[in-house]
PDB file of C-alpha atoms in Angstrom:
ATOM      1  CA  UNK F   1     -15.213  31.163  34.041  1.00  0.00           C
ATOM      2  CA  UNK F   2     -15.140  27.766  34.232  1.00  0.00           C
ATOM      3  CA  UNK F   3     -18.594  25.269  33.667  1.00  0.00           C
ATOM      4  CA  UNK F   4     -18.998  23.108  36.503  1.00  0.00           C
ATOM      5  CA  UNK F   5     -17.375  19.532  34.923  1.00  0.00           C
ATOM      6  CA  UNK F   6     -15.731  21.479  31.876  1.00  0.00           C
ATOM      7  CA  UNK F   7     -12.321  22.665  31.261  1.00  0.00           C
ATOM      8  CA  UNK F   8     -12.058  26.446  31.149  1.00  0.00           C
ATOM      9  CA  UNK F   9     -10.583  28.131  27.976  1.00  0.00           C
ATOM     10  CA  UNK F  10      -7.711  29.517  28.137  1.00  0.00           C
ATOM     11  CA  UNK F  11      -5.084  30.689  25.663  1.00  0.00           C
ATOM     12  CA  UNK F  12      -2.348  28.621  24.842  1.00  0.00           C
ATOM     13  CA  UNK F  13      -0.351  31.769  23.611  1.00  0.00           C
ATOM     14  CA  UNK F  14      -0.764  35.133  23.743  1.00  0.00           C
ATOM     15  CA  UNK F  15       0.851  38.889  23.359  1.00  0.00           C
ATOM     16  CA  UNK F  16       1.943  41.924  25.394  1.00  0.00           C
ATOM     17  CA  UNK F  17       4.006  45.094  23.348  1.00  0.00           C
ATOM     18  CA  UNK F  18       7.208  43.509  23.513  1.00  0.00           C
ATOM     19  CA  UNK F  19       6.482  39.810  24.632  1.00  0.00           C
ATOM     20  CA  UNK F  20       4.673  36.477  23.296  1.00  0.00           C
ATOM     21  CA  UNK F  21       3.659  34.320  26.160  1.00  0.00           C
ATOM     22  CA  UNK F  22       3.164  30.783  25.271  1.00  0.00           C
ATOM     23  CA  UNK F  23       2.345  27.335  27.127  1.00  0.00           C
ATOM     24  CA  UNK F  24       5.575  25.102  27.502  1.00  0.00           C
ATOM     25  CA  UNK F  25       5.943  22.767  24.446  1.00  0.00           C
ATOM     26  CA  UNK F  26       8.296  19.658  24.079  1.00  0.00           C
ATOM     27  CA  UNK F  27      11.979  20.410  23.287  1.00  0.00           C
ATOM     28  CA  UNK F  28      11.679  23.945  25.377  1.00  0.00           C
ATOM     29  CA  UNK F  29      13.960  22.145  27.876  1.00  0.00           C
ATOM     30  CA  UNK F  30      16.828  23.499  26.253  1.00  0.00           C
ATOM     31  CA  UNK F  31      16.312  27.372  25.977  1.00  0.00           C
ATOM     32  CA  UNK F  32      14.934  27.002  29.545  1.00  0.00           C
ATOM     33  CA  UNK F  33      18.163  25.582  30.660  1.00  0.00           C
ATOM     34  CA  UNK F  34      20.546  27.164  29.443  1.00  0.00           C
ATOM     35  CA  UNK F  35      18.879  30.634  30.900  1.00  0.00           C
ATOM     36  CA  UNK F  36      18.881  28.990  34.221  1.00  0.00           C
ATOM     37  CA  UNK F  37      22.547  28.173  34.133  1.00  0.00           C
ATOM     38  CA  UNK F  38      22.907  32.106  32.963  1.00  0.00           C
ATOM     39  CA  UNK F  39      21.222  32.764  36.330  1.00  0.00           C
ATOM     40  CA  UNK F  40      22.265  30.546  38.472  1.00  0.00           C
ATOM     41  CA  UNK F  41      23.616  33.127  41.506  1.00  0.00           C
ATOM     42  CA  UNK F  42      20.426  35.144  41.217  1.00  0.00           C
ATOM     43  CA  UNK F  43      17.556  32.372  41.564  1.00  0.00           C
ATOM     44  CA  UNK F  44      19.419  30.367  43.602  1.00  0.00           C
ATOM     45  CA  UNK F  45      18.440  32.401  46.871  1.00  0.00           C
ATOM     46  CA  UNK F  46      14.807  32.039  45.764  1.00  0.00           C
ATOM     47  CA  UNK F  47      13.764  29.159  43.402  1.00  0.00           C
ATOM     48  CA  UNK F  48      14.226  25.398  45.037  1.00  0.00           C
ATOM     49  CA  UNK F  49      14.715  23.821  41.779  1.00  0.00           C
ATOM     50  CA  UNK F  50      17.594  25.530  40.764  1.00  0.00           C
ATOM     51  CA  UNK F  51      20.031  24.179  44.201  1.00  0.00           C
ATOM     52  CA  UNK F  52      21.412  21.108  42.608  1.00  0.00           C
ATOM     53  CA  UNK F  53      22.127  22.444  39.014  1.00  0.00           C
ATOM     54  CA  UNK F  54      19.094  20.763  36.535  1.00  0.00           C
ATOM     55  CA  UNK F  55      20.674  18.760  33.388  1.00  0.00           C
ATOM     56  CA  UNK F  56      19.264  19.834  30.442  1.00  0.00           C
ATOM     57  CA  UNK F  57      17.195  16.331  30.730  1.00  0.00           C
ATOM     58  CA  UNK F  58      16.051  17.543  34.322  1.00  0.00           C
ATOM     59  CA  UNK F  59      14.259  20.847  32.698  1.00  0.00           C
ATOM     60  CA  UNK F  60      12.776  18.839  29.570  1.00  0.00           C
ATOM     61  CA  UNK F  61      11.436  16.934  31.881  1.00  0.00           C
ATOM     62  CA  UNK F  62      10.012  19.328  34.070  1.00  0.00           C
ATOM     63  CA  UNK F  63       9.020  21.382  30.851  1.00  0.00           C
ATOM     64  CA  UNK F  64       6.852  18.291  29.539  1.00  0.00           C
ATOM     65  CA  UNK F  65       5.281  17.748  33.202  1.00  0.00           C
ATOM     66  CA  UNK F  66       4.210  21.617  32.201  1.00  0.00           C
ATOM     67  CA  UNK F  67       3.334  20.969  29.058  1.00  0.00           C
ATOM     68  CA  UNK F  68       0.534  18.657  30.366  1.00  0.00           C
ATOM     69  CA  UNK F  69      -0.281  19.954  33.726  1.00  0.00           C
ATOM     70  CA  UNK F  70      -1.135  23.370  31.487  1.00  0.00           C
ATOM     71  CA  UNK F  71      -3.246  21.069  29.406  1.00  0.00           C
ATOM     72  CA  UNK F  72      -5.354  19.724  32.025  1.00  0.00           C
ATOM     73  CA  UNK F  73      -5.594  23.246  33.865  1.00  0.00           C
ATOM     74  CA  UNK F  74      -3.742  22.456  37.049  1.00  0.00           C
ATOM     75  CA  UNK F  75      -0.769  24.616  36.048  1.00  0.00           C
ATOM     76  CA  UNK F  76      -0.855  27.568  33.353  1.00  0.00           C
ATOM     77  CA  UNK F  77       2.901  28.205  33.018  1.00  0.00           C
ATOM     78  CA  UNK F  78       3.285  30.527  30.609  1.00  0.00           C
ATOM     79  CA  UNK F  79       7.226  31.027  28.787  1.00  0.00           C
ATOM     80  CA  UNK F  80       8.290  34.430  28.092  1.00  0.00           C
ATOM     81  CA  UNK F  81      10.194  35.208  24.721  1.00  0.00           C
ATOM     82  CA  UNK F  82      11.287  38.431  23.451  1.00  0.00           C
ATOM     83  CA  UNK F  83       8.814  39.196  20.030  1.00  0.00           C
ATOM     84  CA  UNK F  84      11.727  40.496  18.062  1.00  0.00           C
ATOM     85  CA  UNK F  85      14.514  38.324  18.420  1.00  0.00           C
ATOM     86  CA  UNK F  86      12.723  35.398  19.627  1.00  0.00           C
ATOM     87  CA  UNK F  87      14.917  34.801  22.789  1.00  0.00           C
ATOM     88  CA  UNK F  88      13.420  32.981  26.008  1.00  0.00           C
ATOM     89  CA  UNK F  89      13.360  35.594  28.403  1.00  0.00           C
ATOM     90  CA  UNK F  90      11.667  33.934  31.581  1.00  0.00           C
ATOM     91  CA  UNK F  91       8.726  32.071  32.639  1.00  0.00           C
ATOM     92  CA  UNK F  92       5.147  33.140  34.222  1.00  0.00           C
ATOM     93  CA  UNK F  93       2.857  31.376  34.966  1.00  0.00           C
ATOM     94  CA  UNK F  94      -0.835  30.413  37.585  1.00  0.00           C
ATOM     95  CA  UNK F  95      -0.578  27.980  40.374  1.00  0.00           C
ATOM     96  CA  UNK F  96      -2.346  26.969  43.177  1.00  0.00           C
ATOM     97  CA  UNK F  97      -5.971  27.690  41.240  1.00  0.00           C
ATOM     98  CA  UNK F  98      -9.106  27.071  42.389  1.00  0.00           C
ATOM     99  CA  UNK F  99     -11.093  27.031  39.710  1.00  0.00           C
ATOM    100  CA  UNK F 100     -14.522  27.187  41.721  1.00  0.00           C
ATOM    101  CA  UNK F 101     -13.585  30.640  43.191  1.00  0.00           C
ATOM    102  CA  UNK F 102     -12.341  31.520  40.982  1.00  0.00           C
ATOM    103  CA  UNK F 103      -8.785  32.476  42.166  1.00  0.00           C
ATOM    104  CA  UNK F 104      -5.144  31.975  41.406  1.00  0.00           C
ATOM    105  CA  UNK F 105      -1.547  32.773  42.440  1.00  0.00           C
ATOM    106  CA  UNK F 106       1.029  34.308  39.863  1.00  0.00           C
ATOM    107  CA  UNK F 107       4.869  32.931  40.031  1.00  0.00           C
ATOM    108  CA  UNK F 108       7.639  34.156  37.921  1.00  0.00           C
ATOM    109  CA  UNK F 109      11.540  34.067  37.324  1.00  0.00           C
ATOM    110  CA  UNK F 110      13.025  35.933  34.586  1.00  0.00           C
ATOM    111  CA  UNK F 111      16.764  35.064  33.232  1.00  0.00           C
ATOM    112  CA  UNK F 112      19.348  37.532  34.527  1.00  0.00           C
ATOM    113  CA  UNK F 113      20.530  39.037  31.322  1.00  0.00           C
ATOM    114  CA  UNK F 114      17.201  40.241  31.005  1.00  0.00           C
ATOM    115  CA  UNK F 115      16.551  41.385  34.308  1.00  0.00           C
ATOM    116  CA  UNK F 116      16.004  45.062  35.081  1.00  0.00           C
ATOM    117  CA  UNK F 117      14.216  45.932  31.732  1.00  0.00           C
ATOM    118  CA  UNK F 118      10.767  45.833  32.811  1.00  0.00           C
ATOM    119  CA  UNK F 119       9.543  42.632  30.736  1.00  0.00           C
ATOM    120  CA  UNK F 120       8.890  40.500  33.558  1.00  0.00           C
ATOM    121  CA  UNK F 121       6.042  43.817  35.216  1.00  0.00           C
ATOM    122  CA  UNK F 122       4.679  43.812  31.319  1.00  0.00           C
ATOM    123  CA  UNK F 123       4.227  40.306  31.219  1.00  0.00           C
ATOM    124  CA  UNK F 124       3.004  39.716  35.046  1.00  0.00           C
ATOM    125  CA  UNK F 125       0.458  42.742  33.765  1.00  0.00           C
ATOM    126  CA  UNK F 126      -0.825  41.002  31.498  1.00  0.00           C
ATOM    127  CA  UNK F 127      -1.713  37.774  33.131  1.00  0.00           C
ATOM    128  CA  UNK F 128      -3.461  39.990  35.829  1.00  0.00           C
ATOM    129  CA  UNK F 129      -5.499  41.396  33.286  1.00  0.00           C
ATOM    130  CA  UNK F 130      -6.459  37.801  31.544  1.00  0.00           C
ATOM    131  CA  UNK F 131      -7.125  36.422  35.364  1.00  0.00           C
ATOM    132  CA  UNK F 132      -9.594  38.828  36.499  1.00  0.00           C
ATOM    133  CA  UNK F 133     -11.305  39.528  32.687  1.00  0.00           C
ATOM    134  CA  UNK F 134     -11.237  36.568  31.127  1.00  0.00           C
ATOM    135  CA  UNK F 135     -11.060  33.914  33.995  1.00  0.00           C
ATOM    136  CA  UNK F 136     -13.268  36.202  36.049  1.00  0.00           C
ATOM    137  CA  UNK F 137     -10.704  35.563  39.032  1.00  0.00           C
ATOM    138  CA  UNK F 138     -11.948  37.403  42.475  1.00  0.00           C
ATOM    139  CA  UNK F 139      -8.651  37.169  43.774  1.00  0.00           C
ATOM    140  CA  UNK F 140      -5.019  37.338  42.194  1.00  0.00           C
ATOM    141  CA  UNK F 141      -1.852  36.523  44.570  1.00  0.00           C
ATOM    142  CA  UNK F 142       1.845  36.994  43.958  1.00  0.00           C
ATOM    143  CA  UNK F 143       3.557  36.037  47.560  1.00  0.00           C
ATOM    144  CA  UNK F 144       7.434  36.061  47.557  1.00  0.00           C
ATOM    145  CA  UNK F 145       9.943  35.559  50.099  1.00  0.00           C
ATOM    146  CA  UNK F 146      10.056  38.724  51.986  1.00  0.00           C
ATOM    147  CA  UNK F 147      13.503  39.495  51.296  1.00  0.00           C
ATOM    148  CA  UNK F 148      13.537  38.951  47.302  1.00  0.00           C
ATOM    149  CA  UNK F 149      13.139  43.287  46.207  1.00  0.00           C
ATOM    150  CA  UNK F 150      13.087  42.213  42.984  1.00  0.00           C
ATOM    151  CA  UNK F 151      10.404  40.486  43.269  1.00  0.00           C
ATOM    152  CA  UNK F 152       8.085  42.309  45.780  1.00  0.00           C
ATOM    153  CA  UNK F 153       8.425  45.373  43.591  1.00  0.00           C
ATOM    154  CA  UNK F 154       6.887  43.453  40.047  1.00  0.00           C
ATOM    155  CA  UNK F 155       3.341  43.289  42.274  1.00  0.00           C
ATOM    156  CA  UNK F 156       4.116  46.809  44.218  1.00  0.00           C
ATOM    157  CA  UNK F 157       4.618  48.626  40.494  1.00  0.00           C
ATOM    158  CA  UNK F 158       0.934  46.856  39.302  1.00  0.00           C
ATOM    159  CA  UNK F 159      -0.914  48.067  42.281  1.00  0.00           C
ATOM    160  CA  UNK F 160      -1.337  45.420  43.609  1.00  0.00           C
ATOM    161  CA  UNK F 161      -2.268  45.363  47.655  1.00  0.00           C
ATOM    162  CA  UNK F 162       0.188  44.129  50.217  1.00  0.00           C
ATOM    163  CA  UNK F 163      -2.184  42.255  52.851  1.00  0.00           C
ATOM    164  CA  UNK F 164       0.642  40.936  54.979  1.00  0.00           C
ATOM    165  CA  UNK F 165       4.018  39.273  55.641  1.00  0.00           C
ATOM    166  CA  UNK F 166       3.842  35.943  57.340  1.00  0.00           C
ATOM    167  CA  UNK F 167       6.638  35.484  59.485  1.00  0.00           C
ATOM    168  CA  UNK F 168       8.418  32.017  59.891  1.00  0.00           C
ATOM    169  CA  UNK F 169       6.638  30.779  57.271  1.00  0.00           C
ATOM    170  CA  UNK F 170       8.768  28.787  55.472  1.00  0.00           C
ATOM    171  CA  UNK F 171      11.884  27.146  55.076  1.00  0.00           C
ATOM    172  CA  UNK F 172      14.325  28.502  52.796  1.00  0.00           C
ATOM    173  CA  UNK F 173      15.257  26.620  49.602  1.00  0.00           C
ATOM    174  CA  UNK F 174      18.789  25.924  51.067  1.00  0.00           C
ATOM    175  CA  UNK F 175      17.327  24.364  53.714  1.00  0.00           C
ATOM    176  CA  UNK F 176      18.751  26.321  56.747  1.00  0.00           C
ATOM    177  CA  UNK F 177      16.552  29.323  58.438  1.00  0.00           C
ATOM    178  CA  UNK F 178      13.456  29.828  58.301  1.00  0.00           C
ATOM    179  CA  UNK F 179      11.995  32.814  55.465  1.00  0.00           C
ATOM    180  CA  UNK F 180       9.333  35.473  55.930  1.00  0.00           C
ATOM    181  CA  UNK F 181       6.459  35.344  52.799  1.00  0.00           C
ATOM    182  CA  UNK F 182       4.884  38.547  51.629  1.00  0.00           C
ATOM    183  CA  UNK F 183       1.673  38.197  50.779  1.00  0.00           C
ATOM    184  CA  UNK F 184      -0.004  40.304  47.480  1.00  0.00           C
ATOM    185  CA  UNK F 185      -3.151  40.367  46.332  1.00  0.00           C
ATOM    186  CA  UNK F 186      -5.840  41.795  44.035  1.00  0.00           C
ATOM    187  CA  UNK F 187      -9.625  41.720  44.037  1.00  0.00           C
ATOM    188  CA  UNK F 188     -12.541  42.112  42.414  1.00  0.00           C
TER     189      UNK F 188
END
C-alpha cells in the first residue's frame, strides 16, 4: 500500500508458470509492433489505437510514454512474453488507479497467434493476485465492450463478479454507434 507522499513498490518484472511479465523498456516498440500488425482484424473492433495502422516509430513511442508513466505509477503496463522461447505474447497492464483507495482497472490485448491458449487468463490471474495482496487493492475492474466474448470471458473464468453493463456508454473506436461496457469487478 502506498505511504501518503511515497511511491508504492511495485515489481518491475515478474513470473506466472508459463509467462514473465515485465514493465515496457526502450526498443520494445518493435516486438510490440509487429504483433499488432499480426492482429490487426482482431483488435481492430476493440482497441482505438490500432484504426490507423501505428509505424513502428508510433509504438516506440507509445512504448517509452509506458516506460515512464510505469515509472512514476500512473500506468503499470505490464508486456507479456512466452518464458521458453522468449516471444512477446501481449500486453497487461493497471490503469485508471487510485492509489488512495486503493483500486485499479486491468486492460489487456494479447497477439492473435497466441490467442486461445489460455496465457492471457494466467497472466490477468496473476496481476489480480499482486493487486489485492501486494497493493492491498479493495477493488479490481476489467470492463470491456459488451460485445468483445473474448474478452468478457478472461474476468468470467477468474471469478470475477459481473456488476453491470452500461448501455450507450461509449463510442466505438471506429467512431460510428454507440457500444455497451460490461462492467467486472472484485473486492476485498
Amino acid at each position: 500500500m502506498k505511504i501518503k507522499g511515497e511511491l508504492p513498490e511495485v515489481p518491475v518484472e515478474f513470473f506466472t508458470e508459463r509467462l514473465k511479465l515485465r514493465m515496457p523498456k526502450p526498443g520494445d516498440g518493435k516486438a510490440v509492433n509487429a504483433a499488432i500488425k499480426a492482429s490487426m482484424d482482431e483488435l481492430k473492433p476493440w482497441l482505438g489505437f490500432v484504426q490507423n495502422d501505428p509505424s513502428p516509430q508510433d509504438t516506440e513511442i507509445n512504448t517509452l510514454e509506458s516506460h515512464i508513466l510505469f515509472l512514476k505509477r500512473e500506468n503499470l503496463r505490464y508486456l507479456i512474453f512466452d518464458i521458453e522461447t522468449g516471444e512477446f505474447i501481449g500486453t497487461t497492464g493497471f490503469h485508471d488507479i487510485e492509489w488512495d483507495i486503493p483500486k485499479m482497472e486491468i486492460g489487456y490485448w494479447i497477439s492473435t497467434p497466441h490467442s486461445g491458449k489460455g496465457y492471457m487468463t494466467e497472466a490477468v490471474n496473476a496481476l489480480t493476485e499482486l493487486a489485492l495482496t501486494e497493493f492491498g487493492c479493495r477493488r479490481v475492474e476489467i470492463r470491456c465492450d459488451a460485445e468483445n466474448m473474448k474478452s468478457r470471458a478472461v474476468p468470467e473464468k477468474l471469478g470475477y463478479v459481473l456488476e453491470g453493463v452500461l448501455h450507450n456508454d461509449e463510442l466505438s473506436v471506429d467512431g460510428k454507434r454507440l457500444t455497451d461496457t460490461a462492467i467486472y469487478a472484485k473486492c476485498q
